[in-house]
Short mmCIF file of C-alpha atoms in Angstrom, two decimals:
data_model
loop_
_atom_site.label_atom_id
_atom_site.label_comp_id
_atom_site.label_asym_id
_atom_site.label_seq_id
_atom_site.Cartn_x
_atom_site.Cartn_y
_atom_site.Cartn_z
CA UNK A 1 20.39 -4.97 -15.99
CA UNK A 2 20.78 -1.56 -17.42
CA UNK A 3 20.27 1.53 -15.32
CA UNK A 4 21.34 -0.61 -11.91
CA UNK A 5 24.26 1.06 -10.20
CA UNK A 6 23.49 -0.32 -6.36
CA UNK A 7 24.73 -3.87 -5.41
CA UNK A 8 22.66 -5.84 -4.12
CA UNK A 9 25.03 -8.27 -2.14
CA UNK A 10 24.25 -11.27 -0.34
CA UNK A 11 26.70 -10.34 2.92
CA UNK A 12 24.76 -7.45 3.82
CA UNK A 13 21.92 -9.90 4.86
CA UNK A 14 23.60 -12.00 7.09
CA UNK A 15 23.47 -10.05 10.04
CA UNK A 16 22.43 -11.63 13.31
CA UNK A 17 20.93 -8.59 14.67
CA UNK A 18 17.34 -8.90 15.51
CA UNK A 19 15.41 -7.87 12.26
CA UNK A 20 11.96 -9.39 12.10
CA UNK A 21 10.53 -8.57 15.75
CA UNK A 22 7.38 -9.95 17.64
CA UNK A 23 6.34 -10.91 21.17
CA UNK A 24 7.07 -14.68 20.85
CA UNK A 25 10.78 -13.31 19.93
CA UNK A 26 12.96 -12.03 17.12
CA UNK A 27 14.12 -13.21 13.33
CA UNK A 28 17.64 -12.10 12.50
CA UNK A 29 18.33 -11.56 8.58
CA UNK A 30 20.71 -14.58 8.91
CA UNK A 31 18.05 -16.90 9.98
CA UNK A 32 15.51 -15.75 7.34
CA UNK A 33 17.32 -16.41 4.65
CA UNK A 34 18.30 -19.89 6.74
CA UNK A 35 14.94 -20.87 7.14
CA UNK A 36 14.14 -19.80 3.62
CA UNK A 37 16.48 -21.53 2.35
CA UNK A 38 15.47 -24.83 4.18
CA UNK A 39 11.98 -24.49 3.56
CA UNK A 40 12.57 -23.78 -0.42
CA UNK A 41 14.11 -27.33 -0.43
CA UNK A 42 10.11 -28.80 0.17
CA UNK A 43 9.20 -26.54 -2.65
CA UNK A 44 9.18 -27.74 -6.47
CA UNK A 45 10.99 -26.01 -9.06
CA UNK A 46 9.90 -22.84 -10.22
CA UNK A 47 6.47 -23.01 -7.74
CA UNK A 48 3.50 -20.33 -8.16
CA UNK A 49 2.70 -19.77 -4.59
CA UNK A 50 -0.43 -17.13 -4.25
CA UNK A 51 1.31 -15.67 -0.74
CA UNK A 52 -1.92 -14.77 1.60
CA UNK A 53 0.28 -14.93 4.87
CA UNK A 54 -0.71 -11.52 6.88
CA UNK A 55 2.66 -12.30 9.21
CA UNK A 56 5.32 -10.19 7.74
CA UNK A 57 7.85 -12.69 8.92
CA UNK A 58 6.16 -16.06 7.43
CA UNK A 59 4.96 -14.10 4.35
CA UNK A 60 8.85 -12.78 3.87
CA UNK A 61 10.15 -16.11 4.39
CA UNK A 62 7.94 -17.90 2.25
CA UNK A 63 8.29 -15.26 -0.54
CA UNK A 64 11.91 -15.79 -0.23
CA UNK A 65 11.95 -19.54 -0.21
CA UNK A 66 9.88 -19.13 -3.54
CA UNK A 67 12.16 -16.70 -5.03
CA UNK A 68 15.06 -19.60 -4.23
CA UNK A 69 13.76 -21.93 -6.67
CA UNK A 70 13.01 -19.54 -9.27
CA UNK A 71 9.23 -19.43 -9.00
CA UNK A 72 6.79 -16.83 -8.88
CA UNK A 73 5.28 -14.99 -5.67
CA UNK A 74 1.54 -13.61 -6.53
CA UNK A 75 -0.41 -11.24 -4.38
CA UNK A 76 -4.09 -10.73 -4.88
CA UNK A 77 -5.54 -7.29 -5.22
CA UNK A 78 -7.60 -8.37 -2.42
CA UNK A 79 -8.13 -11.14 0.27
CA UNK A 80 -11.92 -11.34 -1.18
CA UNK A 81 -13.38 -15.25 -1.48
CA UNK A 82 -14.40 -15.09 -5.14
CA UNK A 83 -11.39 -12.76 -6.00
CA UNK A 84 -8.91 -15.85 -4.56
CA UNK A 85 -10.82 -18.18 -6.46
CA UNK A 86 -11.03 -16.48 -9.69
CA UNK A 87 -7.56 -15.76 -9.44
CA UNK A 88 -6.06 -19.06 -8.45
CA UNK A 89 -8.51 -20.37 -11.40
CA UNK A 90 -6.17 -17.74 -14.31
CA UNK A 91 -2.91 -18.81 -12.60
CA UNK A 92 -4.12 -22.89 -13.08
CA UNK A 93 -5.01 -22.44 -16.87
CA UNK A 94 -2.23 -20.09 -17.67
CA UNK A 95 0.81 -21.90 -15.35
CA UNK A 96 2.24 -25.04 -16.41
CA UNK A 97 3.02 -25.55 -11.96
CA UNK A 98 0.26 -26.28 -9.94
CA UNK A 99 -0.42 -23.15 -8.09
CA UNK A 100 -0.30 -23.43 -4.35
CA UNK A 101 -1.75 -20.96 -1.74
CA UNK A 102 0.00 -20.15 1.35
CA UNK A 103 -1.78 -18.47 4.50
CA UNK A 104 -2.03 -18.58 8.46
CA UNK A 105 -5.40 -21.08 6.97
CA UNK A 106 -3.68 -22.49 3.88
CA UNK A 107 -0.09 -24.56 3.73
CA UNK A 108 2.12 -27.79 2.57
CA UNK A 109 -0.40 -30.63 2.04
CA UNK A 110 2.28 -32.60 3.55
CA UNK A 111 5.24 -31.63 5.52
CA UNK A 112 6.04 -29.17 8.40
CA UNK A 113 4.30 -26.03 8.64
CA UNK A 114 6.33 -22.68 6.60
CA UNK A 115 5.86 -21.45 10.60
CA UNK A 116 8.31 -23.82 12.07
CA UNK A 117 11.15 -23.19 9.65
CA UNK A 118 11.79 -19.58 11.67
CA UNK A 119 12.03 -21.43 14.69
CA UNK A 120 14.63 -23.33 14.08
CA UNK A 121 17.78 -23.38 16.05
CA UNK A 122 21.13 -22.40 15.21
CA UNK A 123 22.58 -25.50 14.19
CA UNK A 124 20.10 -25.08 11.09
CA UNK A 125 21.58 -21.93 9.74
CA UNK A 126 23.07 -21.71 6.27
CA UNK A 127 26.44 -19.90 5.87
CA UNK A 128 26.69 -17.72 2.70
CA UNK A 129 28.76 -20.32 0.58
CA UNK A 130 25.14 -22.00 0.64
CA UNK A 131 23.38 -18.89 -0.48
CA UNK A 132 25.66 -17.49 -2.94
CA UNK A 133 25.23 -19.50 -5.85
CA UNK A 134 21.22 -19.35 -5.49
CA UNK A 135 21.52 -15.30 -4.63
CA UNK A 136 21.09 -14.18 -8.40
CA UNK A 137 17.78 -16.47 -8.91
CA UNK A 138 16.45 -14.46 -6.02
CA UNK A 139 17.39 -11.11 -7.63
CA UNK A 140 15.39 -12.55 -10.71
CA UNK A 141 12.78 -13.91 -9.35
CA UNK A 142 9.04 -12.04 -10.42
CA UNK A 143 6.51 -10.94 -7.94
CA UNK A 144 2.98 -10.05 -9.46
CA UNK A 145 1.23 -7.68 -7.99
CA UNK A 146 -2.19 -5.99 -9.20
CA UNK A 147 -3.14 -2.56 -9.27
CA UNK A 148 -6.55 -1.71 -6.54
CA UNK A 149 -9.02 -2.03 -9.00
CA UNK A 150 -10.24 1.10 -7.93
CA UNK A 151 -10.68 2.55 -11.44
CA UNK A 152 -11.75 -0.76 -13.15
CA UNK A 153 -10.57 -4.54 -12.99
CA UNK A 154 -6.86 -5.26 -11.48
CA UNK A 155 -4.11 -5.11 -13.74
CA UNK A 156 -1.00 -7.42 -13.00
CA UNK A 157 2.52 -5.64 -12.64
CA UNK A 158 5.46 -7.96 -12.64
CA UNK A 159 8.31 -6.76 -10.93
CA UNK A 160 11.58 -8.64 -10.44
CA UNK A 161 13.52 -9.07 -6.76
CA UNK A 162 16.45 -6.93 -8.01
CA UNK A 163 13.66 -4.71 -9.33
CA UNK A 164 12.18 -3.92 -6.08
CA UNK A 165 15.65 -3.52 -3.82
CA UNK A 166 16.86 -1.05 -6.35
CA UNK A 167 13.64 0.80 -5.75
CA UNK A 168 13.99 0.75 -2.08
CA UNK A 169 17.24 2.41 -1.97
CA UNK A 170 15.73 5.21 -3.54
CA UNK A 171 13.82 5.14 -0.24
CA UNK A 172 16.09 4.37 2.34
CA UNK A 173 18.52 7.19 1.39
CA UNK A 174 15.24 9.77 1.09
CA UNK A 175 14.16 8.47 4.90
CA UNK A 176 17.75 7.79 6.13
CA UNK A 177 16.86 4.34 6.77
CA UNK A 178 20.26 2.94 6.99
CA UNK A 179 20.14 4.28 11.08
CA UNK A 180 19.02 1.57 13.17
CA UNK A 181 15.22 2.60 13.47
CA UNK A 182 11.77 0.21 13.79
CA UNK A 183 8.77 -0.20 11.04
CA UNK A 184 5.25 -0.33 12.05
CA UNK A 185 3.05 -0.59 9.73
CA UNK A 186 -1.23 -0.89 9.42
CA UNK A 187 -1.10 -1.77 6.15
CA UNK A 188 -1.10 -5.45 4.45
CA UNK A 189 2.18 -6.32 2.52
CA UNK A 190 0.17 -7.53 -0.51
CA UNK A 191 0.04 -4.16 -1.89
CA UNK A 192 2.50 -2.15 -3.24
CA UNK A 193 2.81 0.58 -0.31
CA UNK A 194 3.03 -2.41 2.26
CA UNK A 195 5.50 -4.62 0.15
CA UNK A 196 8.16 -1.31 -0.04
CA UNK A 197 7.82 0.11 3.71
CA UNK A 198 7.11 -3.85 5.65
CA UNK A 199 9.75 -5.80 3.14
CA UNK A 200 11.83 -4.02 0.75
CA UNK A 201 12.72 -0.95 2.68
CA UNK A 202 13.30 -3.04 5.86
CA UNK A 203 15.11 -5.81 4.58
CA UNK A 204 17.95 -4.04 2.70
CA UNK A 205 18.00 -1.12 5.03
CA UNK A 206 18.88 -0.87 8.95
CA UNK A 207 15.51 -1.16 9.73
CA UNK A 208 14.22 -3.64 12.09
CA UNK A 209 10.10 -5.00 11.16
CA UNK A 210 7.19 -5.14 13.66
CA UNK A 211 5.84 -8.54 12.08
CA UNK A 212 2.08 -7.74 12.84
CA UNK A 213 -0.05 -5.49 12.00
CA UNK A 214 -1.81 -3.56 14.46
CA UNK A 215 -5.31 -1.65 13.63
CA UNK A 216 -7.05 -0.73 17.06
CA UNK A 217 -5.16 2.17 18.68
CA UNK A 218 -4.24 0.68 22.00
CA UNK A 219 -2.95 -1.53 19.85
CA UNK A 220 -0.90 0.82 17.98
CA UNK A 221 -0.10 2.43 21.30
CA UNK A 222 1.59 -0.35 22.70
CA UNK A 223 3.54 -1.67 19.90
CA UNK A 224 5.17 1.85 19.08
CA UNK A 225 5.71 2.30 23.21
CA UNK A 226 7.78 -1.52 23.03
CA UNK A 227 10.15 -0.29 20.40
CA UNK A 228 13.68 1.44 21.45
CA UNK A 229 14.44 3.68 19.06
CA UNK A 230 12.91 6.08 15.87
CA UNK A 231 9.92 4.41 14.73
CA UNK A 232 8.36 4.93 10.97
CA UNK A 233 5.03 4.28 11.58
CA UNK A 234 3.42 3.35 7.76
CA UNK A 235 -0.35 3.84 7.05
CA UNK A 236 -3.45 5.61 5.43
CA UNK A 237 -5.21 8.36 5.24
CA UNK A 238 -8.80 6.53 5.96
CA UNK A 239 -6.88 4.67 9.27
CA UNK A 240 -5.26 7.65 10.51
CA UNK A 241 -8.81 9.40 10.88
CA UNK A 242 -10.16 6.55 12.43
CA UNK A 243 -7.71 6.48 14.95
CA UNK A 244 -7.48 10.77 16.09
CA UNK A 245 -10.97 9.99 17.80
CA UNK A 246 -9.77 7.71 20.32
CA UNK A 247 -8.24 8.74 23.74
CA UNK A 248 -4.89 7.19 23.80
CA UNK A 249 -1.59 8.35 25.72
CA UNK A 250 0.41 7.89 22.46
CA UNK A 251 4.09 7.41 23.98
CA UNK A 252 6.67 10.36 23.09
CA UNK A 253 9.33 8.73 20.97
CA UNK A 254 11.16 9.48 17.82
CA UNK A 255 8.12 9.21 14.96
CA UNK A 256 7.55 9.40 11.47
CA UNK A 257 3.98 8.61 10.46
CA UNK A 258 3.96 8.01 6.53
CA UNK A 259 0.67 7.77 4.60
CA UNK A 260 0.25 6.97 0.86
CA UNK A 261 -2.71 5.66 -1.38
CA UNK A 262 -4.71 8.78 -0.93
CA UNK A 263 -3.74 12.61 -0.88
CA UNK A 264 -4.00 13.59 3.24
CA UNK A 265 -5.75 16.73 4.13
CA UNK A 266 -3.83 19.56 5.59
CA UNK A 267 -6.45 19.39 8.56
CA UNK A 268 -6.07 15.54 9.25
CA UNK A 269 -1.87 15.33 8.48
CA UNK A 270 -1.99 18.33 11.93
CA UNK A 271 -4.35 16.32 14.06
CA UNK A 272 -1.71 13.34 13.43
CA UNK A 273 0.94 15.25 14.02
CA UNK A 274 -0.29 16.72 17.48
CA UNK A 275 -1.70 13.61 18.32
CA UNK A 276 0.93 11.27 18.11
CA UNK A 277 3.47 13.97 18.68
CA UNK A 278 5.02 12.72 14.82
CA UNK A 279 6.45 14.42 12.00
CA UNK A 280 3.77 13.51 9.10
CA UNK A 281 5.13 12.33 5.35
CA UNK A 282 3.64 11.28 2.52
CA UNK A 283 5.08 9.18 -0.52
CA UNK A 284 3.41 9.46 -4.47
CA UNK A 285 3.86 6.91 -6.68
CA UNK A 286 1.49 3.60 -8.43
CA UNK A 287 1.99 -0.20 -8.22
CA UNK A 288 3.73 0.26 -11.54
CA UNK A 289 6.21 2.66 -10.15
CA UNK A 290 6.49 2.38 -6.65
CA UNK A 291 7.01 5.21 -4.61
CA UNK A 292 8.62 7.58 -6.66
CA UNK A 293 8.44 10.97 -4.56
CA UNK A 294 7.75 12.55 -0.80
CA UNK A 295 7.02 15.46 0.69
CA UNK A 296 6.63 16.18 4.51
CA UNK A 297 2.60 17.47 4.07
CA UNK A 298 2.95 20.07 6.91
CA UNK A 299 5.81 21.58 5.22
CA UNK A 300 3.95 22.40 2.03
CA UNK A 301 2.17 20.95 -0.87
CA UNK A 302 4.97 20.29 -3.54
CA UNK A 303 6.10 16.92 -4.14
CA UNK A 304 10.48 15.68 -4.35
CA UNK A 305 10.78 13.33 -6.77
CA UNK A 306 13.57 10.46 -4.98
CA UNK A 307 17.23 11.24 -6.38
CA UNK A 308 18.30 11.38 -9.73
CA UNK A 309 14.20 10.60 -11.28
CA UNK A 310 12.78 12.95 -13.45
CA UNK A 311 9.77 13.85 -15.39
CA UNK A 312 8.96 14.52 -19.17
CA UNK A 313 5.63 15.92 -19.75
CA UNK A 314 3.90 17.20 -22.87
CA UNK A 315 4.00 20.96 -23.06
CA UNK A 316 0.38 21.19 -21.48
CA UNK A 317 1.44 18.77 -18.26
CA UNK A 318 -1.40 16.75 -19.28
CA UNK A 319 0.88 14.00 -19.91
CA UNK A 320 3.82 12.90 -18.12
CA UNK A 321 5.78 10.34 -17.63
CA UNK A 322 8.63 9.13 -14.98
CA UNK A 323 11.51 8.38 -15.31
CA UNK A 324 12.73 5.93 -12.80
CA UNK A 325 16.87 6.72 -12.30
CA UNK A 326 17.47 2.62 -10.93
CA UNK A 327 16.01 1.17 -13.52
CA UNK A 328 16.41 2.97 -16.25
CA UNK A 329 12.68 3.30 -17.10
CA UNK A 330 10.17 5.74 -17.93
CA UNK A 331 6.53 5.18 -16.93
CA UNK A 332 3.30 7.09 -18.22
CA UNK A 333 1.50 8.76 -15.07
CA UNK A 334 -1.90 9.09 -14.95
CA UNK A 335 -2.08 12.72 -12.80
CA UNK A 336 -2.08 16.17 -13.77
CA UNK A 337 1.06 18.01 -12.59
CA UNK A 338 2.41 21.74 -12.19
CA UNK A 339 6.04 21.75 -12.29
CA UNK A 340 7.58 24.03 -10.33
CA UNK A 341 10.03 26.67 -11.98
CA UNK A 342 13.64 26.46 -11.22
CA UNK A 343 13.13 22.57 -9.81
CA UNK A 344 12.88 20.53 -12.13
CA UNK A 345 12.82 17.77 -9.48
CA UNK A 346 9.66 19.68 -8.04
CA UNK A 347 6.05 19.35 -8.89
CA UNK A 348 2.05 19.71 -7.33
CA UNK A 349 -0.52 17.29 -8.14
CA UNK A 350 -3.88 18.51 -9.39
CA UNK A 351 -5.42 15.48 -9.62
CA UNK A 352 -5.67 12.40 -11.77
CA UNK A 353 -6.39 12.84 -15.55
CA UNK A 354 -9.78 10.76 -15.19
CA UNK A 355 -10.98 12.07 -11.95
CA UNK A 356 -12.55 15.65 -13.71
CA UNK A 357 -16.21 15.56 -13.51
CA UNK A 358 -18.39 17.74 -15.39
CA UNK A 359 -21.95 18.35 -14.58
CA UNK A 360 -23.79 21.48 -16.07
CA UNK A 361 -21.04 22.83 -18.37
CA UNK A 362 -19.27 23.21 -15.49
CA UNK A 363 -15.99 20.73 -14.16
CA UNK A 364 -14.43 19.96 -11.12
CA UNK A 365 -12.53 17.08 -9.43
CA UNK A 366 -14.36 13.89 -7.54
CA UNK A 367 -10.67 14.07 -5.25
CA UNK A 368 -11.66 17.17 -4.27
CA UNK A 369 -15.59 17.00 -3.93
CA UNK A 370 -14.20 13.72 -1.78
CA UNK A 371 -12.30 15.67 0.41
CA UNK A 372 -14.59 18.31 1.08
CA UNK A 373 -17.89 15.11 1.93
CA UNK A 374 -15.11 13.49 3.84
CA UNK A 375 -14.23 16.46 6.35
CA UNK A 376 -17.63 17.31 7.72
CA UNK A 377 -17.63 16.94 10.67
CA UNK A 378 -19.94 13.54 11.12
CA UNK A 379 -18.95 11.57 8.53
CA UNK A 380 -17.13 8.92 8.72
CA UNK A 381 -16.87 8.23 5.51
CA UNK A 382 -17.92 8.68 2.10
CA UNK A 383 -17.62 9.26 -1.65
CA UNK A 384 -18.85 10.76 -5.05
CA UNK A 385 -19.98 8.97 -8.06
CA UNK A 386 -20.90 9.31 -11.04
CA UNK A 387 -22.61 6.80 -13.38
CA UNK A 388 -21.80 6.03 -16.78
CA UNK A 389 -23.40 8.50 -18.75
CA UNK A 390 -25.45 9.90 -15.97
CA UNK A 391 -25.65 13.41 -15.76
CA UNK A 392 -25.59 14.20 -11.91
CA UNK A 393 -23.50 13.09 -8.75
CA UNK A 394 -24.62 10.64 -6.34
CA UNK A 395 -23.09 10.06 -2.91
CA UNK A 396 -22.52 7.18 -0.97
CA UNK A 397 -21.96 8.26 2.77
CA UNK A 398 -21.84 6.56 6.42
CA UNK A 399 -22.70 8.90 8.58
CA UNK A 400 -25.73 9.57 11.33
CA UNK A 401 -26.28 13.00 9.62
CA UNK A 402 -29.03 13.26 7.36
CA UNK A 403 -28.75 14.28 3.75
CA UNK A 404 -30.64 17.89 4.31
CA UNK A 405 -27.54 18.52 7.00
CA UNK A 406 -25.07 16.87 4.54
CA UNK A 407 -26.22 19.04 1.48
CA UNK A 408 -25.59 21.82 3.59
CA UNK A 409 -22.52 21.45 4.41
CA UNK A 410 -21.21 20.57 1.05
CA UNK A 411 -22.94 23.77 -0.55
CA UNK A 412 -20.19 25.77 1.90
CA UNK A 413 -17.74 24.57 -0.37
CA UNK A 414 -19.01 23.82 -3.84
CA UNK A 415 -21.26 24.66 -6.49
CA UNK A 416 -24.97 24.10 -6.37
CA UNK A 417 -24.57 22.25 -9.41
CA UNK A 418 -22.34 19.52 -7.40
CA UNK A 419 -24.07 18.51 -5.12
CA UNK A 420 -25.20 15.08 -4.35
CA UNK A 421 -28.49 13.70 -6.02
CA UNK A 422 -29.39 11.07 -4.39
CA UNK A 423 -27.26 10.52 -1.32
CA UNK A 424 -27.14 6.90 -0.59
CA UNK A 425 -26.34 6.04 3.25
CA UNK A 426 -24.93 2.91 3.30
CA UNK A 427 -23.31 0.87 6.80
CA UNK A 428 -19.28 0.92 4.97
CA UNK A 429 -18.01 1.95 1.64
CA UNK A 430 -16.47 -0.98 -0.16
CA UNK A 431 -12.64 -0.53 -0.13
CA UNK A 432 -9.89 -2.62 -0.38
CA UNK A 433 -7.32 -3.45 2.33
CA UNK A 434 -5.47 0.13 2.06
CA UNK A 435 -8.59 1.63 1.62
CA UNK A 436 -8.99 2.35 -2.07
CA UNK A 437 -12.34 2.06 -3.58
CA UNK A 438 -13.67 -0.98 -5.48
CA UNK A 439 -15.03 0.27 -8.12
CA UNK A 440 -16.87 -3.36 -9.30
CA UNK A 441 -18.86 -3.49 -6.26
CA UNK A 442 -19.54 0.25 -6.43
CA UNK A 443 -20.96 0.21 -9.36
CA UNK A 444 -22.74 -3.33 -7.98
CA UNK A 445 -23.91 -1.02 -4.87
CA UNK A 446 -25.20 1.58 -7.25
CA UNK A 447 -27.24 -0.47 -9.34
CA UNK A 448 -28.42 -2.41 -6.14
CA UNK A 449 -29.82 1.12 -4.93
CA UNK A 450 -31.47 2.06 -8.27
CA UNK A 451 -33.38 -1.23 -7.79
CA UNK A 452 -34.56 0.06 -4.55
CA UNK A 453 -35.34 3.48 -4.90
CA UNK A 454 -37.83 4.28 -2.36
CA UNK A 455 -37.70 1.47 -0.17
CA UNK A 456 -35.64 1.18 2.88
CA UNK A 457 -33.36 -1.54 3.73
CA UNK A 458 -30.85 -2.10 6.86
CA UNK A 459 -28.12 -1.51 4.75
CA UNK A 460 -28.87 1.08 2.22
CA UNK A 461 -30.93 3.99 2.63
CA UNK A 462 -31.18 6.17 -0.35
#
């Protein structure tokens, strides 16, 4: 494949180290490919398997098993009932393999469980003469993935096995990953940010993979306190203010907190910091891309691109694309960027092309209007909107504050002409799992509370 430099070999996965780690015990690398490889022979050829498994180590396993007889792993946008259905529906009438769905609900009609495989003892293992030959079918192997939805309906991205290693050691040498260290992570492994930092980075890395995923803070607590060495702790913006409110004794151990699918304010990325006594990063990038850049948000507000990537924008920066050094690729961005003179490998972010807003004559950006809702004090969460075609903002905001106290606040910070008319309190905003906005039901939400306008309801109150 052009542009790939970075074997990928097989031999570097057969440790016996402990690698996947939980409280019932711990997955070497050796037996996960072993039990991959045993469970791929109850697969077909070539299977479709829709991968719903929220267990990193059964949802790594199974993906791998898939990727073993050449088939394709999907994951949803979301875990949402009609979303499955619709989807499983495309892959039927577009697939000529039956499409199966695998989950902690969902397995083999027939046949042990994918669970059991892991368990297996060592007289099961495969040595790599076994794995070898079927190692380049893995490499090859697509995963589809779709992008949030949060500016429209998902779009699939395909990406290849080889695809997505070769991206992760972009990674690994950027967070020195190849030291024995631990992942936690809060995020699912469906999406792009959880597949890189819970699979990809782990797996061909030193890393070793906390397989659950913890949300409540004691939770958090006592998974980072159980692990023995530098911990990179992966998750969001939205969870990482949830959490600062609760009164935990975080432990004092090596930590890296890394957030990504949203920009993280100055004010929250401290908190974090102080709180959990980490050192706070952030990684850019899309599902098309991947991660492509970092920056440690305390440290400043520029961006690093990874090693050896580099941008080409138009002459007015308001179009760029990436190049991506590993694969040889170039991919349009959809931000606004100021390059920074003198390093070229530099930039800032002002904001995505489609997120200006202009109301009066006058523009600014919904990412920063967001920012600004989002940080009074009493919120716990909220966004601007605009309708198609409509001339003014609304709001959609959870919070205990009324709007008089919420207008108030905002006009600290922004023009008159920007603030929120209505505001519509609602009991949660509708994200996905990493928090992004779904824009379909937003704009379902909106049209719900147009319906309603001046009634009162236990879940909307406009």
């Amino acid at each position: 494949m052009a542009g790939h430099s970075v074997d990928l070999p097989l031999k570097g996965l057969l440790s016996s180290d402990p690698f996947l780690l939980s409280e019932g015990g711990n997955v070497s690398r050796h037996q996960l490919l072993s039990a991959a490889y045993r469970f791929s022979e109850t697969l077909p050829d070539a299977p479709v398997v829709l991968n719903l498994y929220a267990r990193r180590d059964v949802f790594l396993m199974v993906m791998l098993a898939v990727a073993m007889r050449g088939g394709k792993t999907v994951l949803p946008p979301n875990v949402a009932a009609n979303t499955l259905t619709e989807l499983t529906a495309e892959l039927e009438a577009s697939q000529t393999q039956t499409v199966q769905r695998f989950s902690e609900q969902e397995g083999p009609e027939s046949g042990p469980t994918p669970e059991s495989f892991l368990s297996a003892d060592k007289s099961n293992w495969v040595d790599e003469a076994v794995l070898q030959p079927i190692w380049d079918r893995v490499l090859n192997s697509d995963i589809w993935l779709y992008t949030s939805g949060s500016t429209g309906q998902p779009k699939r991205v395909v990406k290849t096995w080889r695809q997505m290693a070769l991206l992760a050691q972009q990674a690994i040498a950027r967070f020195e990953l190849n030291q024995p260290g631990y992942v936690v992570a809060t995020v699912p492994s469906q999406h792009m940010f959880g597949l890189e930092t819970t699979i990809f980075w782990p797996l061909f890395s030193k890393q070793s993979i906390w397989v659950g995923r913890p949300i409540f803070a004691e939770d958090i607590r006592a998974v980072l306190a159980a692990q023995a060495g530098p911990v990179l702790l992966a998750s969001t913006p939205l969870h990482l203010k949830k959490l600062m409110p609760f009164d935990v004794d975080w432990p004092q151990l090596p930590l890296r907190v890394l957030s990504a699918t949203a920009p993280l304010e100055q004010a929250l990325a401290q908190q974090v910091s102080d709180t959990l006594h980490a050192r706070v990063f952030e990684v850019f990038g899309s599902t098309e891309t991947a991660s492509i850049a970092s920056r440690e948000t305390l440290a400043g507000d520029a961006w690093t691109l990874y090693d050896d990537n580099f941008l080409l924008c138009e002459e007015s920066l308001s179009v760029c694309e990436v190049n991506i050094a590993p694969l040889a690729e170039s991919h349009p961005l959809h931000d606004q960027f100021e390059l920074i003179p003198g390093q070229p490998n530099r930039f800032r972010l002002l904001g995505r092309r489609s997120d200006v807003v202009k109301v009066a004559g006058k523009r600014s950006s919904l990412a920063y209007l967001n920012q600004k809702l989002q940080a009074i004090d009493g919120v716990s969460d909220g966004l601007f909107w605009q309708a198609p075609n409509g001339e003014r903002l609304q709001a959609f905001v959870v919070s205990d504050l009324n709007a008089h106290d919420i207008k108030q606040a905002l006009a600290q910070d922004m023009d008159a002409v920007f603030l929120p008319r209505p505001i519509h309190f609602v009991e949660q905003i509708p994200r996905n799992e990493l928090g992004k906005i779904q824009f379909q039901q937003l704009s379902e939400l909106a049209k719900q509370n147009t319906m309603q306008k001046g009634t009162q309801s236990p879940n909307v109150r406009a």
